[in-house]
Short mmCIF file of C-alpha atoms in Angstrom, two decimals:
data_model
loop_
_atom_site.label_atom_id
_atom_site.label_comp_id
_atom_site.label_asym_id
_atom_site.label_seq_id
_atom_site.Cartn_x
_atom_site.Cartn_y
_atom_site.Cartn_z
CA UNK A 79 -11.27 -5.04 7.74
CA UNK A 80 -10.45 -8.62 6.88
CA UNK A 81 -9.41 -10.33 10.07
CA UNK A 82 -6.15 -12.20 10.47
CA UNK A 83 -8.06 -15.47 10.76
CA UNK A 84 -9.98 -14.90 7.52
CA UNK A 85 -6.83 -13.93 5.62
CA UNK A 86 -5.07 -17.05 6.84
CA UNK A 87 -7.98 -19.09 5.51
CA UNK A 88 -7.79 -17.16 2.24
CA UNK A 89 -4.13 -18.02 1.77
CA UNK A 90 -4.60 -21.68 2.80
CA UNK A 91 -7.54 -22.36 0.48
CA UNK A 92 -7.10 -25.27 -1.90
CA UNK A 93 -6.00 -23.87 -5.23
CA UNK A 94 -5.82 -25.76 -8.50
CA UNK A 95 -4.57 -24.82 -11.98
CA UNK A 96 -7.10 -22.44 -13.49
CA UNK A 97 -8.96 -23.23 -16.70
CA UNK A 98 -9.80 -19.56 -17.21
CA UNK A 99 -8.06 -17.43 -19.82
CA UNK A 100 -5.20 -15.60 -18.08
CA UNK A 101 -5.15 -12.63 -20.46
CA UNK A 102 -8.91 -12.05 -20.19
CA UNK A 103 -8.77 -12.40 -16.40
CA UNK A 104 -6.02 -9.80 -16.04
CA UNK A 105 -7.82 -7.44 -18.43
CA UNK A 106 -10.86 -7.51 -16.14
CA UNK A 107 -8.82 -6.41 -13.11
CA UNK A 108 -9.07 -2.61 -12.71
CA UNK A 109 -5.86 -1.10 -14.10
CA UNK A 110 -5.72 2.66 -14.41
CA UNK A 111 -2.02 3.05 -15.18
CA UNK A 112 -2.83 5.36 -18.10
CA UNK A 113 -5.97 7.08 -16.83
CA UNK A 114 -5.15 7.75 -13.17
CA UNK A 115 -2.00 9.82 -12.72
CA UNK A 116 -2.53 11.48 -9.34
CA UNK A 117 -4.59 11.22 -6.16
CA UNK A 118 -5.08 13.37 -3.10
CA UNK A 119 -7.05 12.67 0.05
CA UNK A 120 -7.10 11.83 3.70
CA UNK A 121 -7.80 8.88 5.92
CA UNK A 122 -7.71 7.37 9.38
CA UNK A 123 -5.04 4.82 10.17
CA UNK A 124 -4.78 2.36 13.05
CA UNK A 125 -1.20 1.30 13.67
CA UNK A 126 -0.98 -2.01 15.54
CA UNK A 127 2.23 -3.49 16.92
CA UNK A 128 2.67 -6.13 19.61
CA UNK A 129 1.57 -4.47 22.84
CA UNK A 130 0.71 -1.15 21.24
CA UNK A 131 -2.08 0.36 19.11
CA UNK A 132 -2.22 3.98 17.98
CA UNK A 133 -4.51 6.04 15.79
CA UNK A 134 -3.47 8.77 13.39
CA UNK A 135 -5.02 10.96 10.72
CA UNK A 136 -3.12 11.33 7.47
CA UNK A 137 -3.33 13.60 4.46
CA UNK A 138 -1.68 12.35 1.30
CA UNK A 139 -0.86 13.41 -2.24
CA UNK A 140 0.62 11.04 -4.79
CA UNK A 141 1.51 10.75 -8.44
CA UNK A 142 3.14 7.78 -10.17
CA UNK A 143 6.62 8.83 -9.04
CA UNK A 144 6.27 10.28 -5.54
CA UNK A 145 4.01 10.23 -2.47
CA UNK A 146 3.79 12.87 0.25
CA UNK A 147 2.09 11.98 3.54
CA UNK A 148 1.37 14.53 6.28
CA UNK A 149 0.67 13.30 9.80
CA UNK A 150 -1.87 15.41 11.62
CA UNK A 151 -1.50 13.86 15.06
CA UNK A 152 -0.07 11.03 17.13
CA UNK A 153 2.78 8.58 16.82
CA UNK A 154 5.41 10.94 18.18
CA UNK A 155 5.75 12.82 14.90
CA UNK A 156 2.79 15.15 15.20
CA UNK A 157 2.85 17.51 12.25
CA UNK A 158 5.47 15.36 10.57
CA UNK A 159 5.81 14.77 6.85
CA UNK A 160 7.01 11.75 4.92
CA UNK A 161 8.07 11.74 1.27
CA UNK A 162 8.96 8.73 -0.85
CA UNK A 163 10.17 8.40 -4.42
CA UNK A 164 10.02 4.61 -4.33
CA UNK A 165 13.71 4.23 -3.53
CA UNK A 166 14.12 6.41 -0.44
CA UNK A 167 11.91 7.71 2.37
CA UNK A 168 12.44 11.18 3.85
CA UNK A 169 10.90 11.57 7.32
CA UNK A 170 10.58 15.08 8.77
CA UNK A 171 9.89 15.00 12.50
CA UNK A 172 8.63 18.47 13.40
CA UNK A 173 8.37 17.63 17.09
CA UNK A 174 11.98 16.58 17.61
CA UNK A 175 13.21 18.84 14.79
CA UNK A 176 15.17 16.46 12.63
CA UNK A 177 14.87 14.67 9.29
CA UNK A 178 15.88 11.14 8.39
CA UNK A 179 16.44 9.69 4.93
CA UNK A 180 16.51 5.91 4.53
CA UNK A 181 16.27 3.40 1.67
CA UNK A 182 12.84 1.84 1.24
CA UNK A 183 14.10 -1.65 0.48
CA UNK A 184 15.89 -3.46 3.26
CA UNK A 185 15.33 -0.71 5.82
CA UNK A 186 13.77 -1.37 9.22
CA UNK A 187 10.63 0.75 9.03
CA UNK A 188 8.01 0.95 11.73
CA UNK A 189 4.65 2.50 12.44
CA UNK A 190 3.25 4.86 9.83
CA UNK A 191 6.63 4.94 8.06
CA UNK A 192 5.76 1.57 6.53
CA UNK A 193 2.68 3.00 4.82
CA UNK A 194 4.42 6.22 3.82
CA UNK A 195 7.33 4.34 2.24
CA UNK A 196 4.99 2.96 -0.43
CA UNK A 197 3.59 4.87 -3.37
CA UNK A 198 -0.02 5.53 -2.36
CA UNK A 199 -1.28 5.61 -5.94
CA UNK A 200 0.44 2.32 -6.78
CA UNK A 201 -1.07 0.73 -3.67
CA UNK A 202 -4.57 1.97 -4.51
CA UNK A 203 -4.30 0.59 -8.03
CA UNK A 204 -1.89 -2.34 -8.16
CA UNK A 205 -0.98 -3.19 -11.74
CA UNK A 206 -0.38 -6.72 -13.04
CA UNK A 207 1.42 -7.56 -16.27
CA UNK A 208 0.68 -10.88 -17.94
CA UNK A 209 4.35 -11.50 -18.71
CA UNK A 210 5.13 -11.36 -14.97
CA UNK A 211 2.77 -14.26 -14.14
CA UNK A 212 4.44 -17.63 -13.62
CA UNK A 213 1.45 -19.66 -12.43
CA UNK A 214 -2.33 -19.17 -12.65
CA UNK A 215 -4.45 -20.94 -10.03
CA UNK A 216 -8.01 -20.76 -8.75
CA UNK A 217 -10.21 -21.77 -5.84
CA UNK A 218 -13.99 -21.60 -5.59
CA UNK A 219 -13.94 -17.85 -4.96
CA UNK A 220 -10.48 -16.59 -5.89
CA UNK A 221 -7.87 -16.53 -8.60
CA UNK A 222 -4.25 -16.72 -7.51
CA UNK A 223 -1.53 -15.26 -9.68
CA UNK A 224 1.97 -16.34 -8.73
CA UNK A 225 4.45 -13.85 -10.13
CA UNK A 226 8.05 -14.54 -11.12
CA UNK A 227 9.18 -12.49 -8.10
CA UNK A 228 7.41 -14.91 -5.75
CA UNK A 229 4.59 -12.44 -5.08
CA UNK A 230 1.09 -13.92 -4.92
CA UNK A 231 -1.90 -11.84 -6.02
CA UNK A 232 -5.39 -12.96 -5.00
CA UNK A 233 -8.30 -11.77 -7.15
CA UNK A 234 -12.00 -12.09 -6.40
CA UNK A 235 -13.47 -14.24 -9.16
CA UNK A 236 -16.78 -12.39 -9.18
CA UNK A 237 -15.73 -8.74 -8.97
CA UNK A 238 -12.21 -9.14 -10.43
CA UNK A 239 -10.85 -6.82 -7.76
CA UNK A 240 -7.63 -7.57 -5.91
CA UNK A 241 -8.27 -9.09 -2.49
CA UNK A 242 -4.74 -9.56 -1.23
CA UNK A 243 -1.07 -9.31 -2.21
CA UNK A 244 1.40 -11.57 -0.40
CA UNK A 245 5.17 -11.19 -0.67
CA UNK A 246 7.59 -14.11 -0.32
CA UNK A 247 9.46 -14.44 2.97
CA UNK A 248 12.66 -13.46 1.17
CA UNK A 249 11.34 -10.03 0.15
CA UNK A 250 13.23 -6.88 1.08
CA UNK A 251 10.11 -4.77 0.71
CA UNK A 252 8.76 -3.06 3.87
CA UNK A 253 5.62 -5.22 3.93
CA UNK A 254 4.70 -8.90 3.83
CA UNK A 255 1.06 -8.56 2.83
CA UNK A 256 -1.54 -6.03 1.71
CA UNK A 257 -5.28 -6.64 2.10
CA UNK A 258 -7.97 -4.71 0.22
CA UNK A 259 -11.68 -4.31 0.94
CA UNK A 260 -14.65 -1.92 0.66
CA UNK A 261 -14.25 -1.27 -3.06
CA UNK A 262 -16.32 1.62 -4.40
CA UNK A 263 -16.75 3.21 -7.82
CA UNK A 264 -16.00 6.90 -8.27
CA UNK A 265 -16.00 8.72 -11.61
CA UNK A 266 -15.54 5.43 -13.42
CA UNK A 267 -12.69 4.21 -11.19
CA UNK A 268 -13.14 1.21 -8.88
CA UNK A 269 -10.81 1.56 -5.89
CA UNK A 270 -10.55 0.18 -2.34
CA UNK A 271 -11.49 2.33 0.63
CA UNK A 272 -9.84 0.06 3.18
CA UNK A 273 -6.26 -1.14 2.97
CA UNK A 274 -4.28 -3.12 5.56
CA UNK A 275 -0.50 -3.30 5.28
CA UNK A 276 1.31 -5.95 7.31
CA UNK A 277 4.96 -5.61 8.33
CA UNK A 278 7.66 -8.12 7.44
CA UNK A 279 7.24 -9.63 10.91
CA UNK A 280 3.55 -10.29 10.07
CA UNK A 281 2.66 -9.07 13.57
CA UNK A 282 2.50 -5.31 12.96
CA UNK A 283 -0.17 -3.73 10.78
CA UNK A 284 -1.29 -0.37 9.43
CA UNK A 285 -5.03 -0.36 8.71
CA UNK A 286 -6.01 2.62 6.56
CA UNK A 287 -9.56 3.76 5.90
CA UNK A 288 -9.92 6.48 3.30
CA UNK A 289 -12.32 9.26 4.25
CA UNK A 290 -11.76 11.53 1.25
CA UNK A 291 -10.25 10.92 -2.17
CA UNK A 292 -9.77 13.19 -5.18
CA UNK A 293 -8.81 11.63 -8.50
CA UNK A 294 -6.43 13.20 -11.01
CA UNK A 295 -6.04 16.51 -9.15
CA UNK A 296 -3.40 19.03 -10.14
CA UNK A 297 -0.81 18.62 -7.40
CA UNK A 298 1.66 21.10 -6.03
CA UNK A 299 5.29 19.98 -6.06
CA UNK A 300 5.66 16.89 -3.88
CA UNK A 301 8.51 18.08 -1.70
CA UNK A 302 9.28 18.66 1.98
CA UNK A 303 10.58 22.14 2.65
CA UNK A 304 13.04 21.65 5.50
CA UNK A 305 14.17 24.63 7.58
CA UNK A 306 17.88 25.39 7.21
CA UNK A 307 18.63 24.34 10.79
CA UNK A 308 17.11 20.85 10.47
CA UNK A 309 19.75 18.10 10.27
CA UNK A 310 19.22 15.15 7.93
CA UNK A 311 20.34 11.76 9.22
CA UNK A 312 21.02 8.91 6.82
CA UNK A 313 20.30 5.85 8.92
#
């Protein structure tokens, strides 16, 4: 994983206006919006918060609209499931026998909920549109794309893979930063095997290492089948 110190250095590097062609640069960044429509796999996640670190194994299935994450152990929701459609997150806690549905944006999410609230496929393959870029900068090793939303995307100049995504402090998204590393090629797709998601407080982090990944599988319906006696709380 990229350490906090190295990512701070990455962000603080001296950037200057790039002389490269923006359109050609973006076209070299892996974008599988048309060719990759679903993923399924599993991974190990380390959830770090001030004074607390926990480990969990997750299984996930995702298409471009929804993501379903199943927690195999730990974090107080052993056997729990989490489903997001990009707007809301449904958390089914099998241990305490309740479900909770909350909005993704602006909600106070913690632990593995922060990872599960994001579309796994969209995280694995972050898409950039040229019309969204407001400023194009570069350092010795990185390109920096500043988007109109305030988001900054850092791209490795040699591999043209995304190194880091940083949200502005004003964001209402459930993360402040995503770091990518350990890119590998599989069936013609270049994707990261390690992803770190930092909370809005910049002190909590979910570090995910993929251990298995299937591309374009035929997925069952991405739903959580709640027992009739399970209450759903909206808070």
